[in-house]
């Protein structure tokens, strides 16, 4: 059911947005903070920034099933002095899994992110990222490093 709702949300957003010549709607697949685990994102891309919604799964157990969630993020290359390969940003959404006795629950939090775009932020291609994310697990705040790898179409 969650997957159907997330798909409907992405579909609604994609039909409502229109882009100028130097701006475009983009879709990506991958693993990490940009994709809410193993998942996909839908974003609005300009020459120097990328704003996205993501949905994915951060865990799976044969006994407890999948643990999935969603997130939102923003990346800019404006601070890299004309080099649109290096971006920094922010992410809020699913950052981990809290193990339960009968099921697992998604841990939501926030992250500061770094991205390297193998082409540029405004072009289709592979990207690699690193982030430090924080979330509350079992009533304690934890910081965890996360990596991200994917392809933006």
Coordinates of C-alpha atoms in Angstrom, one line a residue:
X1 CA 0.0 0.0 0.0
X2 CA 2.8 2.4 0.8
X3 CA 4.4 1.8 -2.6
X4 CA 1.1 2.7 -4.3
X5 CA 0.7 5.9 -2.3
X6 CA 4.3 6.9 -3.0
X7 CA 3.9 6.2 -6.7
X8 CA 0.7 8.3 -6.8
X9 CA 2.5 11.2 -5.1
X10 CA 5.4 11.0 -7.6
X11 CA 2.9 10.9 -10.5
X12 CA 1.0 13.9 -9.2
X13 CA 4.2 15.9 -8.7
X14 CA 5.5 15.0 -12.2
X15 CA 2.3 16.1 -13.9
X16 CA 2.1 19.4 -12.1
X17 CA 5.6 20.7 -12.7
X18 CA 6.7 22.4 -15.9
X19 CA 10.3 23.3 -16.7
X20 CA 12.0 26.2 -18.5
X21 CA 14.7 25.5 -21.1
X22 CA 17.5 25.4 -18.6
X23 CA 15.4 23.5 -16.0
X24 CA 14.0 20.0 -16.1
X25 CA 12.2 17.3 -14.3
X26 CA 14.5 14.3 -13.7
X27 CA 14.1 10.8 -12.4
X28 CA 16.9 8.8 -10.7
X29 CA 17.5 5.3 -9.3
X30 CA 20.1 4.2 -6.8
X31 CA 21.2 3.4 -3.3
X32 CA 21.7 5.8 -0.4
X33 CA 20.4 9.1 1.1
X34 CA 19.4 10.5 -2.3
X35 CA 17.1 7.5 -2.9
X36 CA 15.8 6.8 0.7
X37 CA 17.7 3.6 0.8
X38 CA 17.4 1.3 -2.3
X39 CA 14.9 3.3 -4.3
X40 CA 14.2 6.2 -6.7
X41 CA 13.8 10.0 -6.7
X42 CA 11.9 12.5 -8.7
X43 CA 13.5 16.0 -8.9
X44 CA 13.5 19.5 -10.3
X45 CA 16.9 20.3 -11.8
X46 CA 18.5 23.6 -12.7
X47 CA 22.1 24.5 -13.8
X48 CA 23.2 24.8 -10.1
X49 CA 20.6 23.0 -8.0
X50 CA 18.6 19.8 -7.6
X51 CA 15.5 19.5 -5.4
X52 CA 14.0 16.0 -5.0
X53 CA 11.5 13.7 -3.4
X54 CA 12.7 10.1 -2.8
X55 CA 11.2 6.8 -1.8
X56 CA 12.9 3.5 -1.1
X57 CA 13.6 0.7 1.3
X58 CA 16.3 0.7 4.0
X59 CA 15.9 -2.8 5.1
X60 CA 14.5 -6.2 4.5
X61 CA 14.0 -9.3 6.6
X62 CA 12.4 -12.6 5.7
X63 CA 10.6 -12.6 9.0
X64 CA 9.7 -9.0 9.3
X65 CA 9.4 -7.9 5.7
X66 CA 10.7 -4.7 4.1
X67 CA 11.2 -1.3 5.9
X68 CA 10.6 1.5 3.5
X69 CA 10.2 5.3 3.7
X70 CA 10.5 8.6 1.9
X71 CA 12.5 11.8 2.0
X72 CA 13.1 15.2 0.5
X73 CA 16.4 16.8 -0.4
X74 CA 18.1 19.7 -1.9
X75 CA 21.6 20.0 -3.5
X76 CA 23.5 23.0 -4.9
X77 CA 26.7 23.4 -6.7
X78 CA 26.7 27.2 -6.4
X79 CA 29.4 27.2 -3.8
X80 CA 31.9 25.3 -6.0
X81 CA 33.0 28.4 -8.0
X82 CA 31.8 27.4 -11.5
X83 CA 32.4 23.6 -11.1
X84 CA 29.0 22.0 -11.3
X85 CA 30.4 18.6 -10.3
X86 CA 30.6 19.1 -6.5
X87 CA 27.4 19.7 -4.6
X88 CA 26.5 20.1 -1.0
X89 CA 23.0 19.8 0.4
X90 CA 20.4 18.7 3.0
X91 CA 18.2 15.7 3.3
X92 CA 15.2 14.9 5.6
X93 CA 13.6 11.5 5.6
X94 CA 14.3 7.9 6.3
X95 CA 17.9 7.4 7.6
X96 CA 17.9 3.9 9.1
X97 CA 16.0 1.0 10.7
X98 CA 15.0 0.4 14.3
X99 CA 14.9 -3.3 15.1
X100 CA 11.7 -4.4 16.9
X101 CA 10.6 -7.7 18.3
X102 CA 7.9 -8.3 15.8
X103 CA 8.7 -5.7 13.1
X104 CA 11.2 -3.1 12.0
X105 CA 10.4 0.6 11.9
X106 CA 11.9 3.2 9.7
X107 CA 14.0 5.8 11.5
X108 CA 13.4 9.4 10.2
X109 CA 16.0 12.2 10.6
X110 CA 18.1 14.7 8.7
X111 CA 21.4 14.8 6.9
X112 CA 24.1 17.1 5.6
X113 CA 25.2 15.8 2.2
X114 CA 28.0 16.0 -0.3
X115 CA 27.5 14.8 -3.9
X116 CA 29.9 14.3 -6.9
X117 CA 28.2 14.4 -10.3
X118 CA 30.3 12.6 -12.9
X119 CA 28.9 14.8 -15.6
X120 CA 27.4 17.9 -14.0
X121 CA 24.4 18.5 -11.8
X122 CA 22.4 19.6 -14.8
X123 CA 23.2 16.6 -17.0
X124 CA 22.1 13.0 -16.9
X125 CA 24.7 10.7 -15.4
X126 CA 26.1 8.9 -12.4
X127 CA 26.6 10.5 -9.0
X128 CA 28.3 9.5 -5.8
X129 CA 27.6 11.0 -2.4
X130 CA 28.4 11.0 1.3
X131 CA 26.4 12.3 4.2
X132 CA 26.2 12.4 8.0
X133 CA 22.7 11.7 9.1
X134 CA 21.1 12.0 12.5
X135 CA 18.0 10.2 13.9
X136 CA 16.5 8.9 17.1
X137 CA 16.8 5.2 17.7
X138 CA 15.5 3.7 21.0
X139 CA 15.1 7.2 22.5
X140 CA 18.8 8.1 21.8
X141 CA 20.0 10.5 19.1
X142 CA 22.6 8.8 16.8
X143 CA 24.8 10.1 14.0
X144 CA 25.6 7.7 11.2
X145 CA 27.6 8.1 7.9
X146 CA 25.7 7.2 4.7
X147 CA 26.9 6.8 1.2
X148 CA 24.9 7.2 -2.0
X149 CA 25.4 6.0 -5.6
X150 CA 22.9 6.3 -8.4
X151 CA 22.0 7.5 -11.9
X152 CA 19.9 10.5 -12.8
X153 CA 18.1 10.3 -16.1

